Amino acid sequence: MTKQNANWSPYDNNGGTCVAIAGADYCVIAADTRMSTGYSILTRDYSKICKLADKCVMASSGFQADVKALQKQLAARHLIYQHQHNKQVSCPAMAQLLSNTLYYKRFFPYYSFNVLGGLDNEGKGCVYTYDAVGSYERVGYSSQGSGSTLVMPFLDNQLKSPSPLLLPAQDAVTPLSESEAVDLVKTCFASATERDIYTGDKLEIVVLNQEGLHREYMELRKD
Amino acid sequence: MKLDTSGLESTAPHLGAICEPFSSFASAPSFDLPVTTDFDGFQKESVQMVKPAKGTTTLAFIFKEGVMVAADSRASMGGYISSQSVKKIIEINPYMLGTMAGGAADCQFWHRNLGIKCRLHELANKRRISVTGASKLLANILYSYRGMGLSVGTMIAGWDETGPGLYYVDSEGGRLKGTRFSVGSGSPYAYGVLDSGYKYDLSVEEAAELARRAIYHATFRDGASGGVASVYHVGPNGWKKLSGDDVGELYYKYNPISTSTVEQEMAESSST
């Protein structure tokens, strides 16, 4: 009998694109709402954005079952943190927690490509970008998912900020205003939808600032 | 297979009956393993999915004034540049640095873990850990995960009671003491520049310039290296970041464009 390879994989890719941009006192996190498998669309109305804490929002693309499990894990850990420390977790702390949660599944990874957005302890916008096993970095903007290779070069062109590694240090957050950043995000997704089959239907935008969380939607091409 | 999870043990007090429903969170998480007969095949496939960043150039060398450590900042996933601003020189504690090459998540996680163990050593023994000891801790952990697909090629550089120390540690379980190392896809280019310019009696500025040039030349020729060339110096009082220069700008610094006068150009074109 010839050797047969496994025809069942525990993973699937549900597609989609996520973007986050950090501003001086705000953070914009956006993701499309299409969920696909292969060439089929499972639903046009699935949110990839999850609020982890008052000042911390995560958007994830990849395998949504793993994303859901990861979100539940983080929400439970946040609840314990609130019981133990009597306060909400800060965004940098949640960023480290997400990294460790991803790494503890190093040998059976969460197939989840995340961007974490929020306000740091000083109220400035912060965005953290991850790979599937937990390596992370604080950046001024990021995108993950099937359309990320289309969106990132555009964001690099519009928002290219000096690298945080340069000495003397230069600030990484974008000088754009909140409404300009939201418009930029809408432009990103309109373009990504044109050329990526897994991105489209509707765009969900979450803006975090001093006042709190504000959510808006924009229609995208449904083809 | 019994995995060495001593690196994950928490010394925090166990919270007892009150937190019983959360006991799985309070105890040190262990690594979940997939339920499969073909562990190696599964790891090979999941490595394809994860695509750890491998392209890099890092180097470190010991000289009269201590240890010079330098690295680029590019992370690549296959042919796509996933980041130009990765911190590849990890600050384990104020007098020890680690470099990152191979899987970014593996290096970040285990260096942070090493930093925790070094701090625990200080608290338990009332003295700083030596570079020899720290590198041995890391090497033992990586050896216990040998064959499971971790990808780590790191250098531990520091200054302890015996003076400057430099060790190379990798995920195959190798650990080498040395005075000059370069790790990553750009290392052959970096070695060329580093070996030809190295002298033990360099000053701090000269050594920094040598390190910077070696990284610059590696980023010039290796597609998987680029971004910002960071240079750190480890001296008797700990490490200090000396410079962070965009390699694109370093090109024009090392190869300045010379402007010629219009008359010169006209003379050249009429003679050809």
Coordinates of C-alpha atoms in Angstrom, one line a residue:
Chain A
M1 CA 0.0 0.0 0.0
T2 CA 1.5 3.3 -1.0
K3 CA 2.0 6.0 1.7
Q4 CA -1.0 8.3 1.9
N5 CA -0.6 11.8 3.1
A6 CA -3.3 13.3 5.4
N7 CA -6.2 14.8 3.4
W8 CA -7.6 16.6 6.4
S9 CA -6.0 19.8 7.7
P10 CA -6.9 21.3 11.0
Y11 CA -6.5 24.8 9.3
D12 CA -8.5 26.8 6.8
N13 CA -8.1 30.4 5.6
N14 CA -11.2 32.6 5.8
G15 CA -9.5 35.5 4.1
G16 CA -10.0 39.2 4.8
T17 CA -7.8 42.2 5.5
C18 CA -7.2 44.2 8.7
V19 CA -5.6 47.7 9.0
A20 CA -4.7 49.8 12.0
I21 CA -3.2 53.3 12.1
A22 CA -1.9 55.1 15.2
G23 CA -2.4 58.9 15.6
A24 CA -1.3 61.4 18.2
D25 CA -4.3 60.9 20.4
Y26 CA -6.4 58.3 18.5
C27 CA -6.2 54.9 16.9
V28 CA -8.1 53.7 13.9
I29 CA -8.7 49.9 13.5
A30 CA -10.5 48.6 10.5
A31 CA -11.4 45.2 8.8
D32 CA -13.6 44.0 6.1
T33 CA -16.6 41.8 7.0
R34 CA -16.3 39.1 4.3
M35 CA -15.7 35.5 5.5
S36 CA -14.8 33.0 2.7
T37 CA -13.6 29.5 2.3
G38 CA -11.9 28.5 -0.9
Y39 CA -13.8 30.3 -3.7
S40 CA -17.1 30.5 -1.7
I41 CA -18.4 33.3 0.5
L42 CA -19.7 32.0 3.9
T43 CA -21.1 35.3 5.0
R44 CA -20.8 39.0 4.1
D45 CA -21.4 40.3 7.6
Y46 CA -18.7 38.8 10.0
S47 CA -16.8 41.1 12.3
K48 CA -13.1 40.5 12.6
I49 CA -12.7 43.2 15.3
C50 CA -12.8 42.4 19.0
K51 CA -12.7 44.9 21.9
L52 CA -10.4 43.4 24.4
A53 CA -10.4 46.4 26.9
D54 CA -11.5 50.0 27.1
K55 CA -8.3 51.2 25.3
C56 CA -7.4 48.1 23.4
V57 CA -9.0 46.6 20.2
M58 CA -7.8 43.7 18.2
A59 CA -8.5 42.9 14.5
S60 CA -7.5 39.4 13.2
S61 CA -7.6 37.7 9.8
G62 CA -6.8 34.1 9.0
F63 CA -8.6 31.1 10.3
Q64 CA -11.6 32.6 12.2
A65 CA -12.2 29.5 14.4
D66 CA -8.7 30.0 15.8
V67 CA -9.3 33.7 16.0
K68 CA -12.5 33.1 18.0
A69 CA -10.6 30.7 20.4
L70 CA -7.9 33.3 20.8
Q71 CA -10.3 36.2 21.5
K72 CA -12.1 34.0 24.2
Q73 CA -8.7 33.2 25.8
L74 CA -7.7 36.8 25.9
A75 CA -11.1 38.0 27.2
A76 CA -10.9 35.4 30.0
R77 CA -7.4 36.5 31.0
H78 CA -8.5 40.1 31.0
L79 CA -11.3 39.3 33.4
I80 CA -8.9 37.6 35.8
Y81 CA -6.6 40.7 35.4
Q82 CA -9.5 43.0 36.4
H83 CA -10.3 40.9 39.4
Q84 CA -6.7 40.8 40.6
H85 CA -5.7 44.4 39.8
N86 CA -9.0 46.3 40.0
K87 CA -8.4 48.1 36.7
Q88 CA -8.5 47.6 33.0
V89 CA -5.4 46.2 31.3
S90 CA -3.3 48.7 29.4
C91 CA -2.6 48.3 25.7
P92 CA 1.1 47.6 26.0
A93 CA 0.4 44.9 28.6
M94 CA -2.3 43.3 26.5
A95 CA 0.2 43.4 23.6
Q96 CA 2.7 41.3 25.6
L97 CA -0.1 38.9 26.7
L98 CA -1.2 38.3 23.2
S99 CA 2.4 37.6 22.2
N100 CA 2.8 35.0 24.9
T101 CA -0.6 33.5 24.2
L102 CA 0.3 33.0 20.6
Y103 CA 3.8 31.6 21.5
Y104 CA 2.4 29.0 23.9
K105 CA 0.8 27.4 20.9
R106 CA 4.2 27.5 19.1
F107 CA 4.0 23.8 18.1
F108 CA 0.3 23.9 17.0
P109 CA -0.1 27.6 16.1
Y110 CA -3.2 29.8 16.0
Y111 CA -3.6 30.5 12.3
S112 CA -4.4 34.1 13.2
F113 CA -2.7 37.3 11.8
N114 CA -3.4 40.1 14.3
V115 CA -3.1 43.8 14.6
L116 CA -3.7 45.3 18.1
G117 CA -4.7 49.0 18.3
G118 CA -5.3 51.3 21.2
L119 CA -4.1 54.1 23.4
D120 CA -1.0 53.7 25.5
N121 CA -0.6 54.9 29.1
E122 CA 0.0 58.4 27.9
G123 CA -3.0 58.5 25.7
K124 CA -1.1 58.4 22.4
G125 CA -2.2 56.0 19.7
C126 CA -0.3 52.7 19.5
V127 CA -0.5 49.8 17.0
Y128 CA 1.2 46.4 17.5
T129 CA 1.6 44.0 14.6
Y130 CA 2.0 40.2 15.0
D131 CA 2.9 37.1 13.1
A132 CA 1.1 33.8 13.7
V133 CA 3.4 32.6 16.5
G134 CA 3.7 35.8 18.6
S135 CA 6.6 37.9 17.3
Y136 CA 5.5 41.5 17.7
E137 CA 6.5 45.1 17.3
R138 CA 5.0 48.5 18.1
V139 CA 4.6 50.4 14.8
G140 CA 2.8 53.5 13.6
Y141 CA 0.5 51.6 11.2
S142 CA 0.1 48.1 9.9
S143 CA -2.0 45.7 7.9
Q144 CA -2.5 41.9 8.0
G145 CA -4.4 39.4 5.9
S146 CA -5.0 38.5 2.3
G147 CA -5.0 42.1 1.1
S148 CA -2.0 43.2 3.2
T149 CA 0.5 43.0 0.4
L150 CA -1.8 45.5 -1.5
V151 CA -2.4 47.9 1.4
M152 CA 1.0 48.0 3.0
P153 CA 2.9 49.7 0.1
F154 CA 0.2 52.3 -0.1
L155 CA 0.4 53.0 3.7
D156 CA 4.2 53.1 3.4
N157 CA 3.9 55.7 0.7
Q158 CA 1.3 57.9 2.6
L159 CA 2.4 57.4 6.2
K160 CA 6.1 56.4 6.0
S161 CA 7.3 57.3 9.4
P162 CA 10.9 57.3 10.6
S163 CA 12.0 54.0 12.0
P164 CA 11.9 53.7 15.8
L165 CA 15.5 52.3 15.5
L166 CA 17.0 55.5 14.3
L167 CA 19.3 57.4 16.6
P168 CA 18.5 60.2 17.5
A169 CA 15.0 58.8 18.1
Q170 CA 12.1 60.3 16.0
D171 CA 8.4 60.0 16.7
A172 CA 6.5 57.2 14.8
V173 CA 2.9 58.3 15.0
T174 CA 1.3 59.9 12.0
P175 CA 0.6 63.7 12.0
L176 CA -2.7 63.1 10.2
S177 CA -5.9 64.1 11.9
E178 CA -8.5 61.5 12.9
S179 CA -10.9 62.2 10.0
E180 CA -7.9 62.2 7.5
A181 CA -6.8 58.8 8.9
V182 CA -10.4 57.4 8.6
D183 CA -10.5 58.6 5.0
L184 CA -7.2 57.0 4.3
V185 CA -8.4 53.7 5.6
K186 CA -11.5 53.9 3.4
T187 CA -9.3 54.5 0.4
C188 CA -7.1 51.5 1.3
F189 CA -10.0 49.1 1.5
A190 CA -11.6 50.5 -1.7
S191 CA -8.4 49.7 -3.5
A192 CA -7.7 46.3 -1.9
T193 CA -11.3 45.2 -2.7
E194 CA -10.6 45.9 -6.4
R195 CA -7.7 43.4 -6.6
D196 CA -8.2 40.9 -3.7
I197 CA -11.0 38.4 -4.1
Y198 CA -11.1 37.7 -0.4
T199 CA -11.7 41.4 0.6
G200 CA -15.0 43.2 0.1
D201 CA -18.7 43.5 1.1
K202 CA -18.5 45.9 4.0
L203 CA -15.8 47.8 5.9
E204 CA -16.0 48.1 9.7
I205 CA -14.0 51.0 11.2
V206 CA -13.4 51.4 14.9
V207 CA -11.9 54.7 16.2
L208 CA -10.5 54.8 19.8
N209 CA -9.8 58.1 21.4
Q210 CA -10.2 60.0 24.7
E211 CA -14.0 60.0 24.4
G212 CA -14.1 56.3 23.9
L213 CA -15.0 53.9 21.1
H214 CA -16.8 54.9 17.9
R215 CA -17.8 52.5 15.2
E216 CA -18.8 53.1 11.6
Y217 CA -19.4 51.1 8.5
M218 CA -18.9 51.6 4.8
E219 CA -20.2 49.5 1.9
L220 CA -17.6 47.9 -0.4
R221 CA -17.9 46.0 -3.7
K222 CA -19.7 42.7 -3.2
D223 CA -18.3 40.9 -6.2
Chain B
M1 CA 8.4 12.9 25.1
K2 CA 9.1 14.9 28.2
L3 CA 9.6 18.5 27.3
D4 CA 11.7 20.8 29.4
T5 CA 9.2 23.3 30.7
S6 CA 11.5 24.6 33.5
G7 CA 11.8 27.8 31.5
L8 CA 8.1 28.4 32.0
E9 CA 7.7 27.6 35.7
S10 CA 6.3 30.5 37.7
T11 CA 7.5 31.2 41.2
A12 CA 4.4 33.2 42.0
P13 CA 2.4 31.9 44.9
H14 CA -0.4 29.6 43.9
L15 CA -3.7 31.3 44.6
G16 CA -5.5 28.3 46.2
A17 CA -9.2 27.4 46.3
I18 CA -10.6 30.9 45.5
C19 CA -9.3 30.7 42.0
E20 CA -10.0 27.0 41.4
P21 CA -11.9 27.6 38.2
F22 CA -9.0 29.5 36.8
S23 CA -6.3 27.1 38.0
S24 CA -5.4 26.3 34.4
F25 CA -4.4 29.9 34.0
A26 CA -2.6 30.3 37.3
S27 CA -0.2 27.4 36.7
A28 CA 2.5 27.7 34.1
P29 CA 1.1 27.0 30.6
S30 CA 2.8 24.1 28.9
F31 CA 3.1 23.8 25.2
D32 CA 0.1 22.1 23.5
L33 CA 1.2 19.5 21.1
P34 CA -0.9 18.5 18.1
V35 CA -2.4 15.0 18.2
T36 CA -0.8 13.4 15.2
T37 CA 1.3 10.4 14.3
D38 CA 3.6 12.5 12.1
F39 CA 4.9 15.3 14.3
D40 CA 7.8 16.2 12.0
G41 CA 5.6 16.4 8.9
F42 CA 3.1 18.6 10.8
Q43 CA 5.8 20.9 12.0
K44 CA 7.2 21.2 8.4
E45 CA 3.8 22.2 7.2
S46 CA 3.1 24.6 9.9
V47 CA 6.5 26.2 9.5
Q48 CA 5.4 26.8 5.9
M49 CA 2.4 28.6 7.2
V50 CA 4.2 30.6 9.8
K51 CA 7.2 31.3 7.5
P52 CA 9.6 32.6 10.2
A53 CA 11.8 35.5 9.2
K54 CA 15.3 34.0 8.4
G55 CA 17.0 36.7 6.3
T56 CA 19.2 38.8 8.5
T57 CA 22.6 40.1 9.3
T58 CA 23.9 40.3 12.8
L59 CA 27.4 40.5 14.1
A60 CA 29.4 40.9 17.3
F61 CA 33.1 41.1 18.2
I62 CA 35.2 41.6 21.3
F63 CA 37.9 44.2 21.2
K64 CA 40.0 46.2 23.7
E65 CA 37.1 48.4 24.9
G66 CA 34.5 45.7 25.2
V67 CA 32.0 44.1 22.8
M68 CA 30.5 45.7 19.7
V69 CA 27.2 44.4 18.6
A70 CA 25.4 45.3 15.3
A71 CA 22.4 44.2 13.3
D72 CA 20.1 45.1 10.4
S73 CA 16.3 45.4 10.9
R74 CA 14.6 43.6 8.0
A75 CA 12.1 40.8 8.5
S76 CA 11.1 38.8 5.4
M77 CA 8.4 36.2 4.9
G78 CA 9.4 34.4 1.8
G79 CA 9.9 37.2 -0.7
Y80 CA 7.7 39.8 1.1
I81 CA 9.3 42.3 3.5
S82 CA 7.1 42.1 6.5
S83 CA 9.0 44.8 8.4
Q84 CA 11.9 47.2 8.1
S85 CA 12.0 48.1 11.7
V86 CA 12.5 44.9 13.7
K87 CA 14.5 45.1 16.9
K88 CA 17.1 42.4 16.3
I89 CA 19.3 43.5 19.3
I90 CA 17.4 42.4 22.4
E91 CA 18.2 44.1 25.7
I92 CA 18.2 41.1 28.1
N93 CA 19.3 43.3 31.0
P94 CA 21.4 46.5 31.4
Y95 CA 24.7 44.7 30.8
M96 CA 23.8 41.9 28.4
L97 CA 22.5 41.9 24.9
G98 CA 21.2 39.2 22.6
T99 CA 21.0 39.2 18.8
M100 CA 18.1 37.8 16.8
A101 CA 18.4 35.6 13.8
G102 CA 16.0 32.9 12.6
G103 CA 12.4 32.8 13.8
A104 CA 11.5 36.2 15.2
A105 CA 9.0 34.9 17.7
D106 CA 11.4 32.1 18.9
C107 CA 14.1 34.7 19.5
Q108 CA 11.9 37.2 21.2
F109 CA 10.2 34.7 23.5
W110 CA 13.3 32.9 24.6
H111 CA 15.4 36.0 25.1
R112 CA 12.7 37.4 27.3
N113 CA 12.6 34.1 29.2
L114 CA 16.4 34.3 29.6
G115 CA 16.1 37.8 31.0
I116 CA 13.6 36.6 33.6
K117 CA 15.9 33.7 34.6
C118 CA 18.9 36.1 34.8
R119 CA 17.0 38.3 37.1
L120 CA 15.9 35.4 39.3
H121 CA 19.5 34.3 39.5
E122 CA 20.5 37.8 40.7
L123 CA 17.8 37.8 43.3
A124 CA 18.7 34.3 44.5
N125 CA 22.5 34.7 44.5
K126 CA 22.9 38.4 45.2
R127 CA 25.2 38.8 42.3
R128 CA 24.8 39.2 38.5
I129 CA 24.9 36.2 36.3
S130 CA 28.0 35.7 34.1
V131 CA 27.8 35.7 30.3
T132 CA 28.9 32.0 30.4
G133 CA 26.0 31.2 32.8
A134 CA 23.4 33.1 30.8
S135 CA 24.4 31.5 27.5
K136 CA 24.5 28.1 29.1
L137 CA 20.9 28.6 30.4
L138 CA 19.7 29.5 26.9
A139 CA 21.6 26.7 25.2
N140 CA 20.2 24.1 27.6
I141 CA 16.6 25.2 26.9
L142 CA 17.2 25.2 23.2
Y143 CA 18.8 21.8 23.3
S144 CA 15.8 20.3 25.1
Y145 CA 13.6 21.5 22.2
R146 CA 16.0 20.2 19.6
G147 CA 14.3 18.7 16.6
M148 CA 11.0 20.4 17.2
G149 CA 11.5 23.1 14.7
L150 CA 12.7 26.1 16.7
S151 CA 14.9 28.4 14.7
V152 CA 17.2 30.5 16.8
G153 CA 20.7 31.7 15.9
T154 CA 21.7 34.2 18.6
M155 CA 24.8 35.7 20.1
I156 CA 24.9 36.6 23.8
A157 CA 27.2 39.5 24.5
G158 CA 27.9 41.0 27.9
W159 CA 30.3 42.3 30.4
D160 CA 30.8 40.4 33.7
E161 CA 33.5 40.0 36.4
T162 CA 35.9 38.3 33.9
G163 CA 35.5 41.1 31.4
P164 CA 33.8 41.1 28.0
G165 CA 32.1 37.9 27.0
L166 CA 30.6 36.7 23.7
Y167 CA 28.9 33.4 23.0
Y168 CA 27.1 32.0 19.9
V169 CA 24.0 29.8 20.7
D170 CA 21.7 28.2 18.3
S171 CA 18.6 26.0 18.2
E172 CA 20.5 22.9 17.1
G173 CA 22.0 23.0 20.6
G174 CA 25.4 24.5 19.7
R175 CA 27.2 26.9 22.0
L176 CA 30.5 28.5 21.1
K177 CA 32.7 30.9 22.9
G178 CA 34.5 33.3 20.6
T179 CA 35.7 36.8 19.8
R180 CA 34.1 37.4 16.4
F181 CA 30.8 36.1 15.1
S182 CA 28.3 37.0 12.3
V183 CA 25.0 35.2 11.9
G184 CA 22.4 35.2 9.2
S185 CA 22.0 35.2 5.4
G186 CA 24.1 38.3 5.1
S187 CA 26.9 37.0 7.3
P188 CA 29.4 36.0 4.6
Y189 CA 29.4 39.6 3.4
A190 CA 29.7 40.9 6.9
Y191 CA 32.6 38.5 7.7
G192 CA 34.5 39.8 4.6
V193 CA 34.4 43.4 5.8
L194 CA 34.7 42.6 9.5
D195 CA 37.7 40.2 9.2
S196 CA 39.7 42.5 7.0
G197 CA 39.2 45.5 9.2
Y198 CA 39.5 43.9 12.6
K199 CA 42.2 44.8 15.1
Y200 CA 42.1 44.2 18.8
D201 CA 43.3 47.7 19.6
L202 CA 40.4 49.6 17.9
S203 CA 38.9 52.6 19.6
V204 CA 35.2 52.7 20.3
E205 CA 34.5 55.0 17.3
E206 CA 36.6 52.9 15.0
A207 CA 35.0 49.6 16.1
A208 CA 31.5 51.2 15.7
E209 CA 32.4 52.3 12.2
L210 CA 33.7 48.8 11.3
A211 CA 30.5 47.2 12.6
R212 CA 28.4 49.7 10.8
R213 CA 30.2 49.2 7.5
A214 CA 30.0 45.4 7.8
I215 CA 26.2 45.6 8.2
Y216 CA 25.9 48.1 5.4
H217 CA 27.8 45.9 3.0
A218 CA 25.8 42.9 3.9
T219 CA 22.5 44.8 3.3
F220 CA 23.9 46.0 0.0
R221 CA 24.4 42.5 -1.3
D222 CA 21.9 40.4 0.6
G223 CA 18.3 40.9 -0.4
A224 CA 17.0 39.6 2.9
S225 CA 18.9 42.2 4.9
G226 CA 18.1 45.9 5.1
G227 CA 16.4 48.7 7.0
V228 CA 18.3 50.3 9.8
A229 CA 21.8 49.4 10.9
S230 CA 21.9 49.5 14.7
V231 CA 25.2 49.5 16.6
Y232 CA 25.5 48.9 20.3
H233 CA 28.6 48.9 22.6
V234 CA 28.9 46.8 25.7
G235 CA 31.3 48.3 28.2
P236 CA 32.1 47.8 31.9
N237 CA 29.0 49.9 32.8
G238 CA 26.6 48.1 30.6
W239 CA 25.4 48.5 27.0
K240 CA 24.8 51.8 25.1
K241 CA 23.2 52.2 21.7
L242 CA 25.7 54.1 19.6
S243 CA 23.9 54.6 16.3
G244 CA 20.9 53.7 14.2
D245 CA 21.3 54.6 10.5
D246 CA 19.1 53.9 7.6
V247 CA 21.2 51.9 5.2
G248 CA 19.7 53.7 2.2
E249 CA 21.2 56.9 3.6
L250 CA 24.5 55.2 4.5
Y251 CA 24.9 54.4 0.8
Y252 CA 25.0 58.1 -0.1
K253 CA 27.3 58.8 2.8
Y254 CA 29.8 56.2 1.7
N255 CA 29.3 57.0 -2.0
P256 CA 28.7 60.7 -2.3
I257 CA 27.4 62.0 -5.6
S258 CA 30.0 64.3 -7.1
T259 CA 28.5 67.2 -9.1
S260 CA 30.5 68.2 -12.1
T261 CA 30.4 71.7 -13.7
V262 CA 28.6 72.2 -17.0
E263 CA 31.9 73.1 -18.8
Q264 CA 33.4 69.8 -17.8
E265 CA 30.4 67.9 -19.1
M266 CA 30.5 69.7 -22.4
A267 CA 34.2 69.0 -22.8
E268 CA 33.7 65.3 -22.0
S269 CA 30.8 64.9 -24.5
S270 CA 32.7 66.7 -27.3
S271 CA 35.8 64.6 -26.9
T272 CA 33.9 61.2 -27.2

